[in-house]
GROMACS .gro file of C-alpha atoms in nm:
model
  233
    1MET     CA    1   0.411   1.077  -0.427
    2PRO     CA    2   0.184   0.770  -0.398
    3LYS     CA    3  -0.104   0.767  -0.645
    4PRO     CA    4  -0.436   0.830  -0.464
    5LEU     CA    5  -0.724   0.584  -0.491
    6ASP     CA    6  -0.980   0.671  -0.759
    7GLN     CA    7  -1.353   0.600  -0.766
    8ARG     CA    8  -1.321   0.345  -1.046
    9SER     CA    9  -1.076   0.137  -0.842
   10LEU     CA   10  -1.293   0.160  -0.531
   11LYS     CA   11  -1.600   0.050  -0.726
   12ALA     CA   12  -1.413  -0.241  -0.884
   13LEU     CA   13  -1.290  -0.366  -0.548
   14GLN     CA   14  -1.637  -0.343  -0.395
   15ASN     CA   15  -1.763  -0.565  -0.676
   16VAL     CA   16  -1.482  -0.812  -0.606
   17ILE     CA   17  -1.548  -0.840  -0.233
   18GLY     CA   18  -1.925  -0.838  -0.276
   19TYR     CA   19  -2.001  -0.544  -0.050
   20GLN     CA   20  -2.103  -0.189  -0.142
   21PHE     CA   21  -1.995   0.078   0.107
   22VAL     CA   22  -2.223   0.356   0.224
   23ASP     CA   23  -1.914   0.549   0.335
   24CYS     CA   24  -1.638   0.492   0.080
   25ASN     CA   25  -1.394   0.687   0.296
   26LEU     CA   26  -1.380   0.382   0.521
   27LEU     CA   27  -1.268   0.168   0.228
   28LYS     CA   28  -1.011   0.430   0.126
   29ARG     CA   29  -0.863   0.427   0.476
   30ALA     CA   30  -0.864   0.046   0.484
   31LEU     CA   31  -0.651   0.044   0.167
   32THR     CA   32  -0.407   0.314   0.277
   33HIS     CA   33  -0.075   0.215   0.431
   34ARG     CA   34   0.094   0.433   0.689
   35SER     CA   35   0.377   0.500   0.441
   36ALA     CA   36   0.128   0.690   0.221
   37SER     CA   37  -0.079   0.890   0.470
   38THR     CA   38  -0.145   0.963   0.835
   39GLU     CA   39  -0.503   0.847   0.771
   40HIS     CA   40  -0.407   0.483   0.739
   41MET     CA   41  -0.542   0.132   0.787
   42GLU     CA   42  -0.400   0.028   1.122
   43ARG     CA   43  -0.695   0.107   1.349
   44LEU     CA   44  -0.935  -0.066   1.109
   45GLU     CA   45  -0.690  -0.358   1.093
   46PHE     CA   46  -0.707  -0.385   1.473
   47LEU     CA   47  -1.087  -0.392   1.457
   48GLY     CA   48  -1.097  -0.634   1.165
   49ASP     CA   49  -0.863  -0.876   1.339
   50ALA     CA   50  -1.110  -0.899   1.631
   51VAL     CA   51  -1.414  -0.932   1.403
   52LEU     CA   52  -1.249  -1.204   1.194
   53GLY     CA   53  -1.152  -1.400   1.505
   54LEU     CA   54  -1.504  -1.381   1.643
   55VAL     CA   55  -1.672  -1.485   1.317
   56ILE     CA   56  -1.440  -1.786   1.285
   57ALA     CA   57  -1.481  -1.874   1.655
   58GLU     CA   58  -1.861  -1.864   1.624
   59TYR     CA   59  -1.854  -2.086   1.316
   60LEU     CA   60  -1.621  -2.343   1.476
   61HIS     CA   61  -1.824  -2.343   1.798
   62HIS     CA   62  -2.141  -2.438   1.610
   63GLU     CA   63  -1.991  -2.673   1.350
   64PHE     CA   64  -1.734  -2.876   1.547
   65HIS     CA   65  -1.913  -3.001   1.858
   66GLN     CA   66  -1.672  -3.293   1.901
   67TYR     CA   67  -1.363  -3.079   1.964
   68SER     CA   68  -1.234  -2.931   2.289
   69GLU     CA   69  -1.167  -2.562   2.355
   70GLY     CA   70  -0.796  -2.614   2.298
   71GLU     CA   71  -0.853  -2.789   1.966
   72LEU     CA   72  -1.094  -2.519   1.851
   73SER     CA   73  -0.836  -2.254   1.943
   74ARG     CA   74  -0.578  -2.428   1.726
   75MET     CA   75  -0.823  -2.446   1.437
   76ARG     CA   76  -0.908  -2.077   1.469
   77ALA     CA   77  -0.539  -1.984   1.478
   78ALA     CA   78  -0.482  -2.174   1.154
   79LEU     CA   79  -0.774  -2.000   0.983
   80VAL     CA   80  -0.673  -1.645   1.077
   81ARG     CA   81  -0.297  -1.678   1.030
   82ARG     CA   82  -0.103  -1.481   0.771
   83GLU     CA   83  -0.114  -1.757   0.509
   84SER     CA   84  -0.494  -1.760   0.514
   85LEU     CA   85  -0.511  -1.381   0.491
   86LEU     CA   86  -0.273  -1.385   0.195
   87LYS     CA   87  -0.494  -1.638   0.015
   88VAL     CA   88  -0.789  -1.401   0.048
   89ALA     CA   89  -0.573  -1.101  -0.052
   90THR     CA   90  -0.465  -1.289  -0.366
   91LEU     CA   91  -0.824  -1.387  -0.444
   92TRP     CA   92  -0.925  -1.020  -0.426
   93GLY     CA   93  -0.619  -0.902  -0.622
   94LEU     CA   94  -0.573  -0.666  -0.329
   95ALA     CA   95  -0.212  -0.568  -0.396
   96ASP     CA   96  -0.322  -0.367  -0.701
   97TYR     CA   97  -0.562  -0.154  -0.495
   98LEU     CA   98  -0.336  -0.065  -0.204
   99HIS     CA   99  -0.224   0.294  -0.152
  100VAL     CA  100   0.135   0.269  -0.027
  101GLY     CA  101   0.442   0.488  -0.025
  102GLU     CA  102   0.685   0.466  -0.316
  103GLY     CA  103   0.935   0.281  -0.101
  104GLU     CA  104   0.692  -0.007  -0.043
  105ARG     CA  105   0.682  -0.120  -0.407
  106HIS     CA  106   0.948  -0.256  -0.638
  107GLY     CA  107   0.870  -0.305  -1.003
  108GLY     CA  108   0.504  -0.247  -0.927
  109ARG     CA  109   0.494  -0.528  -0.671
  110LEU     CA  110   0.464  -0.494  -0.294
  111LYS     CA  111   0.795  -0.545  -0.116
  112ALA     CA  112   0.613  -0.682   0.189
  113PRO     CA  113   0.319  -0.916   0.112
  114SER     CA  114   0.219  -0.878   0.477
  115ILE     CA  115   0.075  -0.535   0.385
  116ALA     CA  116  -0.186  -0.708   0.170
  117ALA     CA  117  -0.260  -0.958   0.448
  118ASN     CA  118  -0.307  -0.672   0.695
  119ALA     CA  119  -0.534  -0.494   0.448
  120VAL     CA  120  -0.772  -0.792   0.443
  121GLU     CA  121  -0.825  -0.736   0.815
  122SER     CA  122  -0.863  -0.361   0.770
  123ILE     CA  123  -1.129  -0.416   0.503
  124ILE     CA  124  -1.317  -0.650   0.736
  125GLY     CA  125  -1.298  -0.377   1.000
  126ALA     CA  126  -1.423  -0.119   0.752
  127VAL     CA  127  -1.717  -0.339   0.650
  128PHE     CA  128  -1.803  -0.385   1.018
  129GLU     CA  129  -1.796  -0.008   1.074
  130ASP     CA  130  -2.002   0.057   0.762
  131GLY     CA  131  -2.257  -0.225   0.770
  132GLY     CA  132  -2.236  -0.383   1.112
  133TRP     CA  133  -2.193  -0.739   1.234
  134GLY     CA  134  -2.416  -0.905   0.974
  135ALA     CA  135  -2.232  -0.755   0.679
  136ALA     CA  136  -1.888  -0.835   0.821
  137ARG     CA  137  -1.990  -1.189   0.913
  138SER     CA  138  -2.128  -1.254   0.564
  139LEU     CA  139  -1.808  -1.124   0.404
  140VAL     CA  140  -1.583  -1.343   0.618
  141LEU     CA  141  -1.791  -1.660   0.575
  142ALA     CA  142  -1.810  -1.609   0.199
  143GLU     CA  143  -1.436  -1.557   0.156
  144TRP     CA  144  -1.328  -1.821   0.408
  145ARG     CA  145  -1.577  -2.084   0.287
  146GLN     CA  146  -1.323  -2.310   0.118
  147LEU     CA  147  -1.082  -2.287   0.410
  148LEU     CA  148  -1.361  -2.359   0.657
  149GLU     CA  149  -1.482  -2.662   0.463
  150LYS     CA  150  -1.131  -2.807   0.459
  151THR     CA  151  -1.061  -2.738   0.825
  152ASP     CA  152  -0.958  -3.033   1.038
  153LEU     CA  153  -0.715  -3.085   1.324
  154ASP     CA  154  -0.465  -3.254   1.095
  155ASP     CA  155  -0.421  -2.926   0.906
  156VAL     CA  156  -0.412  -2.669   1.185
  157ARG     CA  157  -0.057  -2.698   1.306
  158ASP     CA  158   0.163  -2.413   1.192
  159ALA     CA  159   0.459  -2.484   0.968
  160LYS     CA  160   0.713  -2.484   1.252
  161SER     CA  161   0.513  -2.743   1.447
  162ARG     CA  162   0.465  -2.966   1.142
  163LEU     CA  163   0.830  -2.943   1.046
  164GLN     CA  164   0.951  -3.012   1.399
  165GLU     CA  165   0.732  -3.322   1.433
  166PHE     CA  166   0.851  -3.446   1.095
  167THR     CA  167   1.225  -3.400   1.162
  168GLN     CA  168   1.213  -3.535   1.517
  169GLY     CA  169   1.011  -3.836   1.402
  170ARG     CA  170   1.296  -3.924   1.168
  171GLY     CA  171   1.567  -3.865   1.426
  172TRP     CA  172   1.699  -3.551   1.259
  173GLY     CA  173   1.664  -3.329   1.563
  174LEU     CA  174   1.514  -2.981   1.574
  175PRO     CA  175   1.510  -2.742   1.278
  176GLU     CA  176   1.732  -2.440   1.331
  177TYR     CA  177   1.630  -2.082   1.253
  178ARG     CA  178   1.854  -1.782   1.198
  179VAL     CA  179   1.751  -1.425   1.130
  180THR     CA  180   1.970  -1.289   0.850
  181ASP     CA  181   1.819  -0.942   0.801
  182HIS     CA  182   1.631  -0.719   1.046
  183GLY     CA  183   1.525  -0.462   0.787
  184VAL     CA  184   1.499  -0.087   0.827
  185GLY     CA  185   1.250   0.194   0.775
  186LYS     CA  186   0.889   0.249   0.877
  187THR     CA  187   0.793  -0.111   0.810
  188PRO     CA  188   1.093  -0.330   0.905
  189ARG     CA  189   1.106  -0.670   0.739
  190PHE     CA  190   1.282  -0.962   0.896
  191THR     CA  191   1.439  -1.237   0.688
  192ALA     CA  192   1.503  -1.582   0.837
  193VAL     CA  193   1.647  -1.910   0.712
  194CYS     CA  194   1.559  -2.261   0.824
  195SER     CA  195   1.811  -2.546   0.831
  196VAL     CA  196   1.780  -2.915   0.912
  197ASN     CA  197   2.095  -3.118   0.981
  198GLY     CA  198   2.299  -2.824   0.857
  199GLU     CA  199   2.119  -2.811   0.522
  200LEU     CA  200   1.952  -2.481   0.430
  201LEU     CA  201   1.598  -2.569   0.324
  202GLY     CA  202   1.389  -2.255   0.350
  203LYS     CA  203   1.404  -1.878   0.352
  204GLY     CA  204   1.122  -1.641   0.439
  205SER     CA  205   1.043  -1.287   0.546
  206GLY     CA  206   0.786  -1.102   0.753
  207ASN     CA  207   0.725  -0.791   0.957
  208ARG     CA  208   0.819  -0.978   1.274
  209LYS     CA  209   1.088  -1.230   1.363
  210LYS     CA  210   0.826  -1.497   1.434
  211SER     CA  211   0.646  -1.448   1.102
  212ALA     CA  212   0.979  -1.463   0.915
  213GLU     CA  213   1.066  -1.792   1.086
  214LEU     CA  214   0.720  -1.931   1.007
  215ALA     CA  215   0.763  -1.835   0.641
  216ALA     CA  216   1.104  -2.006   0.633
  217ALA     CA  217   0.954  -2.317   0.797
  218GLU     CA  218   0.677  -2.321   0.537
  219LYS     CA  219   0.936  -2.318   0.258
  220ALA     CA  220   1.124  -2.604   0.425
  221TRP     CA  221   0.800  -2.798   0.464
  222GLU     CA  222   0.718  -2.741   0.097
  223HIS     CA  223   1.064  -2.877   0.011
  224TYR     CA  224   0.991  -3.200   0.197
  225ARG     CA  225   0.643  -3.226   0.046
  226GLU     CA  226   0.790  -3.200  -0.303
  227THR     CA  227   1.065  -3.453  -0.238
  228LYS     CA  228   0.879  -3.697  -0.008
  229GLY     CA  229   0.522  -3.654  -0.131
  230SER     CA  230   0.261  -3.863   0.045
  231SER     CA  231   0.510  -3.998   0.300
  232LEU     CA  232   0.467  -3.678   0.502
  233THR     CA  233   0.212  -3.833   0.733
   0.00000   0.00000   0.00000
């Protein structure tokens, strides 16, 4: 059986995220995956996703007056995508606090990193429920500060868009994606590979086909960054 969350762990995480809960049951639920209990994170994740999007949208609206609605939408999408959530999850060391079923870990590590990314949203939702808009907004702005300060249109395209522009600009055609594993169980994981000119350059996984392809594209993009360096402009 999955090990339940203890008070020491809950207190430690609250210190990490910089928010003290009035109702710690909200935090417990935000950290509990559906594989471990029927009282799980998904509803709070739904709420946190909306809160995060609104906080980021408000910030961009006030800070980037020169950009159009479409450009702001692209910037927001980049800031709330899985990669950004995983950066925050890593900063918090969130994987160590998650309450998941035995089948979701291997060697003590999460099989699906997307669970940690989803938990960031569920924690934001829990903070909103516990402390309201001000508390949730402060949490998001504090944890996204570095990402927000670096935000610009040149960095908001997702990996597939960046890779496609790069390969087409060099006459190599479109990258090709192939799903190699659809996964099974309560939390299916898709695995995809990315090839350019027949050469396999990236492999990635996710809880959806699209996220797996994006992860594979990111690996391919990293390959080109390592081999081409500053010429990727």
